[in-house]
PDB file of C-alpha atoms in Angstrom:
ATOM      1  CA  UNK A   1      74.050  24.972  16.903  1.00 54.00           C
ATOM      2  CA  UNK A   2      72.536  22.264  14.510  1.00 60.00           C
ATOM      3  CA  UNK A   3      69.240  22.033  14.123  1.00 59.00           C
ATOM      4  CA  UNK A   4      67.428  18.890  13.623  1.00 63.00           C
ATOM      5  CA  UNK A   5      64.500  17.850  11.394  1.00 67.00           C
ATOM      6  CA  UNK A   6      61.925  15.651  12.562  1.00 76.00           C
ATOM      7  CA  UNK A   7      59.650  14.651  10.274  1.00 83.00           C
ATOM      8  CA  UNK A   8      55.913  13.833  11.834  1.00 82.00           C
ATOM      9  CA  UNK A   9      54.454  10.837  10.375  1.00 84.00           C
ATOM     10  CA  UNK A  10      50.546   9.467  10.739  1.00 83.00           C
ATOM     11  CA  UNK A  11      50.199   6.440  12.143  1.00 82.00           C
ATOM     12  CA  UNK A  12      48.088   3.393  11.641  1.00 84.00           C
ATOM     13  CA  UNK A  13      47.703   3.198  15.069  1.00 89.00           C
ATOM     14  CA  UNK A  14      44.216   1.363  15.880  1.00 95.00           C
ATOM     15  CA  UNK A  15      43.921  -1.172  12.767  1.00 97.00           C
ATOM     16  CA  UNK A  16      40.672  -2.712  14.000  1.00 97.00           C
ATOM     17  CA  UNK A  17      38.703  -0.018  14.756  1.00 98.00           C
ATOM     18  CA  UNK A  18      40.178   2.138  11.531  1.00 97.00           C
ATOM     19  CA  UNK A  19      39.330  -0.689   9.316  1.00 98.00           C
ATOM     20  CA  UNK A  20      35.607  -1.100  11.453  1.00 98.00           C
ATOM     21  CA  UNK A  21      35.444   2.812  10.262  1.00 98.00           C
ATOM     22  CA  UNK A  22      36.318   2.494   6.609  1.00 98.00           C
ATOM     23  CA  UNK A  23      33.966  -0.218   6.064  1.00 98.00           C
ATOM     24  CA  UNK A  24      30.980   1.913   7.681  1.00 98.00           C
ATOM     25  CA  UNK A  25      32.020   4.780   5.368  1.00 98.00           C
ATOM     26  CA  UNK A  26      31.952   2.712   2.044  1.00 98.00           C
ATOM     27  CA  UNK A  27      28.885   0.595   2.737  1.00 98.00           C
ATOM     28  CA  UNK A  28      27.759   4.459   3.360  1.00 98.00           C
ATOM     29  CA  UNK A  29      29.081   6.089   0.171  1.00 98.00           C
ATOM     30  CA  UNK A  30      27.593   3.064  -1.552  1.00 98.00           C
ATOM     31  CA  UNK A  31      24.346   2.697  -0.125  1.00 97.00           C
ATOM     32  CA  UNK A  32      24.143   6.341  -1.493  1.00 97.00           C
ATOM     33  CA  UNK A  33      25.056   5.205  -4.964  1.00 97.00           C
ATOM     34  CA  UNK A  34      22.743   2.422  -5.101  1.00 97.00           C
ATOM     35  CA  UNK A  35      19.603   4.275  -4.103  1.00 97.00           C
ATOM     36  CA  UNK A  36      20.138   2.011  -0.537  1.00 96.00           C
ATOM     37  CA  UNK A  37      20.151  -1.077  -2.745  1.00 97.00           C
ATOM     38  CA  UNK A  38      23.352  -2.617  -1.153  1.00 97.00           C
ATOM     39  CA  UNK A  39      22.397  -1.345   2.124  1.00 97.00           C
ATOM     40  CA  UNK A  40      19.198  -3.593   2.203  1.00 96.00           C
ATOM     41  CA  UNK A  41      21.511  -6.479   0.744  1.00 96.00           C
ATOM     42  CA  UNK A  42      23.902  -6.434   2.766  1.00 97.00           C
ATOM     43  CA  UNK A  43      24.389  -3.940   5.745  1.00 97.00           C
ATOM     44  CA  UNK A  44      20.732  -4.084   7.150  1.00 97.00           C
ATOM     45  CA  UNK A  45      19.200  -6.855   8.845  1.00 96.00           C
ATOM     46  CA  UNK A  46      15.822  -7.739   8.493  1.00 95.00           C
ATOM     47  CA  UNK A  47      13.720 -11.280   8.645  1.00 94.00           C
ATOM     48  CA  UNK A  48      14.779 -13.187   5.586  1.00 95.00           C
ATOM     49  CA  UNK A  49      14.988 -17.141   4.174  1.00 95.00           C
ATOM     50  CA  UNK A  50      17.626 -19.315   6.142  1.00 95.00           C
ATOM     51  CA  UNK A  51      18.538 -20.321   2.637  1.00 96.00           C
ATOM     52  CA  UNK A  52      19.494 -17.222   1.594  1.00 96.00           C
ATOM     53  CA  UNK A  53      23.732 -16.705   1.916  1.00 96.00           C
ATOM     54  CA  UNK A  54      23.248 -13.233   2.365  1.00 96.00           C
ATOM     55  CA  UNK A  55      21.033 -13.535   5.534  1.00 96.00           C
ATOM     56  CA  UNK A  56      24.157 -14.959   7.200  1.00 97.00           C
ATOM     57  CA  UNK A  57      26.197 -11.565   5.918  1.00 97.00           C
ATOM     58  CA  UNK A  58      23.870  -9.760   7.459  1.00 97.00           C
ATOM     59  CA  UNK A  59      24.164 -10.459  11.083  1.00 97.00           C
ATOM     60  CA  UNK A  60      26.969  -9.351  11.291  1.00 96.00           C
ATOM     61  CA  UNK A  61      27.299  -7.054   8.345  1.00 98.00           C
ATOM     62  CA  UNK A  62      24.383  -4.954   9.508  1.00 97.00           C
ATOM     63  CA  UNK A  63      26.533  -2.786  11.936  1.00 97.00           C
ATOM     64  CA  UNK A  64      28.299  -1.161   8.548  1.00 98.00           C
ATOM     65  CA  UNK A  65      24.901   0.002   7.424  1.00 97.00           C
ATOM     66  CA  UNK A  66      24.180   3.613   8.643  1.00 96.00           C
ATOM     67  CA  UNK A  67      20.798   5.635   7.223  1.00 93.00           C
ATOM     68  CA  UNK A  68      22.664   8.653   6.775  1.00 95.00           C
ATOM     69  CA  UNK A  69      25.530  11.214   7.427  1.00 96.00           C
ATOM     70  CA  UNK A  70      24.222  11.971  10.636  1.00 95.00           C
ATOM     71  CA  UNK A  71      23.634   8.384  11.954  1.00 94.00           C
ATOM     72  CA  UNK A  72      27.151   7.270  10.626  1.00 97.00           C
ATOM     73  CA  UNK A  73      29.123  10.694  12.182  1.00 96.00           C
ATOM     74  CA  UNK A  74      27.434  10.080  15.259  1.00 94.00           C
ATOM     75  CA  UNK A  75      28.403   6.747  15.699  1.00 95.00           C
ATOM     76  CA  UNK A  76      31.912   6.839  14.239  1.00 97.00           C
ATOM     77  CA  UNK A  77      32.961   9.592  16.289  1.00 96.00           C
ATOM     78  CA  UNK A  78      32.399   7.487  19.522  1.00 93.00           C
ATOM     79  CA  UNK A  79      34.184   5.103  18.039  1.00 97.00           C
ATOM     80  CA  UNK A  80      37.069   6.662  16.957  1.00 96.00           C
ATOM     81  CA  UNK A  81      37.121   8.442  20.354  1.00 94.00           C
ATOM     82  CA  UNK A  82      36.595   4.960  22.473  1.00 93.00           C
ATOM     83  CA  UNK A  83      38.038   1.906  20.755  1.00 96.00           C
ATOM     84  CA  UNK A  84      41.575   2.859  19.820  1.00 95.00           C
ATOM     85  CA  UNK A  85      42.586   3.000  23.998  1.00 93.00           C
ATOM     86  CA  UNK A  86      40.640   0.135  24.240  1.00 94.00           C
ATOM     87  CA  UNK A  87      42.284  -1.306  20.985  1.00 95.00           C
ATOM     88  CA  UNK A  88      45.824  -0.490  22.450  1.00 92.00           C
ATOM     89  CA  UNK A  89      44.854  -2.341  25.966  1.00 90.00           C
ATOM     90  CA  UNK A  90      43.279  -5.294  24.911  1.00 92.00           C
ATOM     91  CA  UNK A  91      44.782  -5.780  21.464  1.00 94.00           C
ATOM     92  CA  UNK A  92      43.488  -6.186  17.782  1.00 96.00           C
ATOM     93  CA  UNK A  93      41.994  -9.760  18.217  1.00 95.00           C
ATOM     94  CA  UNK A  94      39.989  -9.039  21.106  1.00 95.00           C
ATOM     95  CA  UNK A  95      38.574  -6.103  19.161  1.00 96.00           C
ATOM     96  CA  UNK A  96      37.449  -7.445  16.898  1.00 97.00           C
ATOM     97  CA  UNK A  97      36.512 -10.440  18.780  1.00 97.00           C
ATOM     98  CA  UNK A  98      33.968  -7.765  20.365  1.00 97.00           C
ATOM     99  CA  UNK A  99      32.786  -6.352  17.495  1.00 98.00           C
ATOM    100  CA  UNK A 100      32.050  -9.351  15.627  1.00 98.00           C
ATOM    101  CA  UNK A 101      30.300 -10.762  19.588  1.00 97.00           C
ATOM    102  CA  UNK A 102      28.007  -7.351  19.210  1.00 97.00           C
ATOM    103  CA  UNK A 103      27.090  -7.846  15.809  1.00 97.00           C
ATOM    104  CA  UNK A 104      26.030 -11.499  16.299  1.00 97.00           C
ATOM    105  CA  UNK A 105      23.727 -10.834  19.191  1.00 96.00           C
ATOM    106  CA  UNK A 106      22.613  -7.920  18.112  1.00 95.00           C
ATOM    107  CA  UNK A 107      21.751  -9.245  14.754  1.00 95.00           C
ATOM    108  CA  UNK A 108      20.412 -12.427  15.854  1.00 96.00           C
ATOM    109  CA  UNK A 109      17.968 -11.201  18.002  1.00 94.00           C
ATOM    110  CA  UNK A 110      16.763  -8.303  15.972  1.00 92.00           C
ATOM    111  CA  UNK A 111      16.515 -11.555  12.899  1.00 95.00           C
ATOM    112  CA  UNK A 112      14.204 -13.969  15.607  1.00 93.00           C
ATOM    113  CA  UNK A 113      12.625 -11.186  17.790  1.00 90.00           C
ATOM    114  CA  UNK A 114      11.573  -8.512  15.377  1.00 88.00           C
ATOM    115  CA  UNK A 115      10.796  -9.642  11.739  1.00 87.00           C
ATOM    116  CA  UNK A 116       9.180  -6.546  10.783  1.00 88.00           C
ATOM    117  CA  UNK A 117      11.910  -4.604  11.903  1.00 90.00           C
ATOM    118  CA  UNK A 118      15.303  -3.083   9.612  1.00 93.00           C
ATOM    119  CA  UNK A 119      18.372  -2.927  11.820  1.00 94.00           C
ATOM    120  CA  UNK A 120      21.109  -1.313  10.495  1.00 95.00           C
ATOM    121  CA  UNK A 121      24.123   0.801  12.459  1.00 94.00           C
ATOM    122  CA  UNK A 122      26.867   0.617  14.857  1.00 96.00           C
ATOM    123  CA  UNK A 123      25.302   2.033  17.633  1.00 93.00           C
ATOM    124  CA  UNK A 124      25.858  -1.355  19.495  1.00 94.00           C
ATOM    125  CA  UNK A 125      29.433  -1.731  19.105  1.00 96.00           C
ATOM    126  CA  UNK A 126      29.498   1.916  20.753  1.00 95.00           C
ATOM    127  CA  UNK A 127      27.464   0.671  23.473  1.00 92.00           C
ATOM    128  CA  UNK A 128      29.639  -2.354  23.834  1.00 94.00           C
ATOM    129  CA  UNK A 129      33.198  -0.377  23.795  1.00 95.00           C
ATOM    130  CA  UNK A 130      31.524   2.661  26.566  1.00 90.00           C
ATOM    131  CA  UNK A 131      30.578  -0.534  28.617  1.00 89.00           C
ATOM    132  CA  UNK A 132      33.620  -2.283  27.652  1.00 91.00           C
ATOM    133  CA  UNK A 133      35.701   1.200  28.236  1.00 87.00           C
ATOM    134  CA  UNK A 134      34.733   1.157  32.279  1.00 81.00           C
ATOM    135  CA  UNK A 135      36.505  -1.549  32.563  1.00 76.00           C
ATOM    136  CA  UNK A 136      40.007  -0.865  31.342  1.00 74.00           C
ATOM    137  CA  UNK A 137      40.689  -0.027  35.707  1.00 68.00           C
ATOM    138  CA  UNK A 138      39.174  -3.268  37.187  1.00 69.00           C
ATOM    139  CA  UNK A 139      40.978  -4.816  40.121  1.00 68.00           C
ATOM    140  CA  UNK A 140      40.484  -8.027  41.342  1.00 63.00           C
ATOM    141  CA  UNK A 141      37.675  -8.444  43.699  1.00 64.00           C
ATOM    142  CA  UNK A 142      36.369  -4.733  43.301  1.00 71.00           C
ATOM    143  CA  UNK A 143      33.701  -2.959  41.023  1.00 73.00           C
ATOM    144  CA  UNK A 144      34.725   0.114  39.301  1.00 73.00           C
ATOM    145  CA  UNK A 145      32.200   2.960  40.253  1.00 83.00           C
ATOM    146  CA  UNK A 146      32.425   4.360  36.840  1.00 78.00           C
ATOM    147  CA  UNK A 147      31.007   1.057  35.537  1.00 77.00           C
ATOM    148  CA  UNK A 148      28.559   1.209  37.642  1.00 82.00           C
ATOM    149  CA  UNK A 149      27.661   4.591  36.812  1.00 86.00           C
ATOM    150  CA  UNK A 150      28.254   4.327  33.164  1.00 80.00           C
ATOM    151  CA  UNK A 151      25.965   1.200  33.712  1.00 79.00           C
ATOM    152  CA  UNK A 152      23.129   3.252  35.492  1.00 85.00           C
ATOM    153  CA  UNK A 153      23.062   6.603  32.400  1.00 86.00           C
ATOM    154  CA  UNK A 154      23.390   4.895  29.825  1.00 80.00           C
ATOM    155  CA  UNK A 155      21.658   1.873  30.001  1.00 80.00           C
ATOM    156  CA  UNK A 156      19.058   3.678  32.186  1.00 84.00           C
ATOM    157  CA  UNK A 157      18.560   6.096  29.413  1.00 85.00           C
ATOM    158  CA  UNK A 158      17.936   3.431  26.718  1.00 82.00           C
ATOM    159  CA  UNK A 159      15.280   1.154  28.903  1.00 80.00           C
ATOM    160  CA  UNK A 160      13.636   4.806  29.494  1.00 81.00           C
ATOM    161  CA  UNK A 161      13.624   5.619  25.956  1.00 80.00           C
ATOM    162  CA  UNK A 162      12.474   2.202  24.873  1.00 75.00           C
ATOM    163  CA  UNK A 163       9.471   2.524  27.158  1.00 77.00           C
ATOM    164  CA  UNK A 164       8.568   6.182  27.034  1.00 74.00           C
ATOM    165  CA  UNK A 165       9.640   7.297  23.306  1.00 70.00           C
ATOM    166  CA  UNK A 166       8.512   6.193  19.977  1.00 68.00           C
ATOM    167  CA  UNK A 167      11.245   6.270  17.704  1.00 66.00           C
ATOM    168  CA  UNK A 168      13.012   4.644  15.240  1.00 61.00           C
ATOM    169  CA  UNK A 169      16.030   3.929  17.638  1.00 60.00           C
ATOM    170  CA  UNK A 170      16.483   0.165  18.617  1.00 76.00           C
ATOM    171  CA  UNK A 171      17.067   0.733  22.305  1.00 81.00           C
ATOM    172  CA  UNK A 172      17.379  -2.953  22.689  1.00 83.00           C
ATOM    173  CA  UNK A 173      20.065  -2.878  20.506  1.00 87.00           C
ATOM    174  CA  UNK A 174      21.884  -0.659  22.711  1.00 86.00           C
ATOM    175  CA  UNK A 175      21.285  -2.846  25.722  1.00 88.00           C
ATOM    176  CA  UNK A 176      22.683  -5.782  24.275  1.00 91.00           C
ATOM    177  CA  UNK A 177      25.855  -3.959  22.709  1.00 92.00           C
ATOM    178  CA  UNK A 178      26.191  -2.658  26.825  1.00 88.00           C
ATOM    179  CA  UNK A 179      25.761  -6.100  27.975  1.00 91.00           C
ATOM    180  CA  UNK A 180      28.072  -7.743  25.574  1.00 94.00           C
ATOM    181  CA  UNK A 181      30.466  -5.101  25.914  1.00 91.00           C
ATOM    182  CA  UNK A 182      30.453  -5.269  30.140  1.00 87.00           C
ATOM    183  CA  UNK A 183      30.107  -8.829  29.873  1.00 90.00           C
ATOM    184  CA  UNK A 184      33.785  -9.442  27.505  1.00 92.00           C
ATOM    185  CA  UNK A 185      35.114  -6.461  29.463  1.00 87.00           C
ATOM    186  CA  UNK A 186      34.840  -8.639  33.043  1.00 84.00           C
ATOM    187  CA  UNK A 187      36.038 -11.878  30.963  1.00 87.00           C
ATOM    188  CA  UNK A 188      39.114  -9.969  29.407  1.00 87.00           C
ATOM    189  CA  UNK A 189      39.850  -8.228  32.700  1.00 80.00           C
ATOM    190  CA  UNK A 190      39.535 -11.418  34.779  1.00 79.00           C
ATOM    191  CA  UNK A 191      41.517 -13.194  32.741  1.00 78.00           C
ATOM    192  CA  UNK A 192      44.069 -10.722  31.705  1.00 75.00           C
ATOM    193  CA  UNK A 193      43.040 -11.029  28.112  1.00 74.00           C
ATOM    194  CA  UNK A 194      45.219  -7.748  27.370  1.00 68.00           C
ATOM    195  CA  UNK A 195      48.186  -7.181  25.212  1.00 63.00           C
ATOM    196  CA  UNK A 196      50.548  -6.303  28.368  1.00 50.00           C
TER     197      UNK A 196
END
């Protein structure tokens, strides 16, 4: 009887949402290098001059920033755990396409609507790919429940929170990530905007 190797190999399997992780972790280890300098530069965003370059690398660039291990674990582990099935369904370019939609908005508003305020983290894109995520079963003409439950917890949660707690968590920043997310989830899905 012969017995056969196999040898296991590690695959790049989710490229958009791997890459999307390796940038958060080196604007991280960075940020820590600089004293937070080249968090504030460029992964944060915060009311600045229109004629500043770096404003526009902020809108988007500010969901890289993270303040800490914590905020950057918690994140990233949704992430890892959502986006690659959602990466393998809809494909690399709509991925990103979605991240890049989140970060806009997100950053945008935060830039016009809040000038006093630093916003920094990825906690949007997670809200867009759990939104985004209760999709993936759509069929034409009918609402998934789990959309609309997913919908009700954790969007509930954040208008709660945004109402009833002071913190430093931009619960509007959540919405917006669920609303983009739900919003290119029912475009994708009604369109068939999926690698199959």
């Amino acid at each position: 009887m012969r017995s056969y190797d196999r040898k296991v190999k590690i695959s790049f399997n989710s490229p958009v949402i791997l890459s999307f992780t390796m940038i958060c972790l080196v604007s991280l280890l960075l940020g820590a290098v600089t004293k937070g300098k080249t968090t504030d530069l460029f992964f944060s965003v915060y009311r600045s001059s229109l004629l500043s370059p770096a404003t526009y690398v902020r809108f988007a660039g500010h969901v890289f920033g993270h303040a800490g291990w914590e905020h950057f674990l918690g994140n990233i582990m949704l992430i890892l755990v959502v986006g690659p099935l959602l990466e393998e369904k809809y494909g690399s370019s709509n991925m990103l396409f979605v991240i890049l939609a989140t970060a806009l908005v997100t950053g945008i508003v935060n830039f016009v609507f809040f000038p006093r305020v630093q916003l920094l983290g990825a906690s949007g894109v997670v809200f867009a790919l759990i939104l985004l995520s209760s999709f993936t079963s759509i069929k034409e003409g009918s609402i998934p429940l789990t959309f609309i439950l997913v919908a009700l917890i954790y969007m509930g949660e954040q208008v709660y929170q945004g109402i009833f707690v002071q913190d430093n968590v931009s619960n509007l920043t959540h919405i917006l990530g669920g609303i983009v997310g739900a919003g290119l989830g029912y475009v994708m899905n009604k369109y068939k905007m999926n690698r199959y």
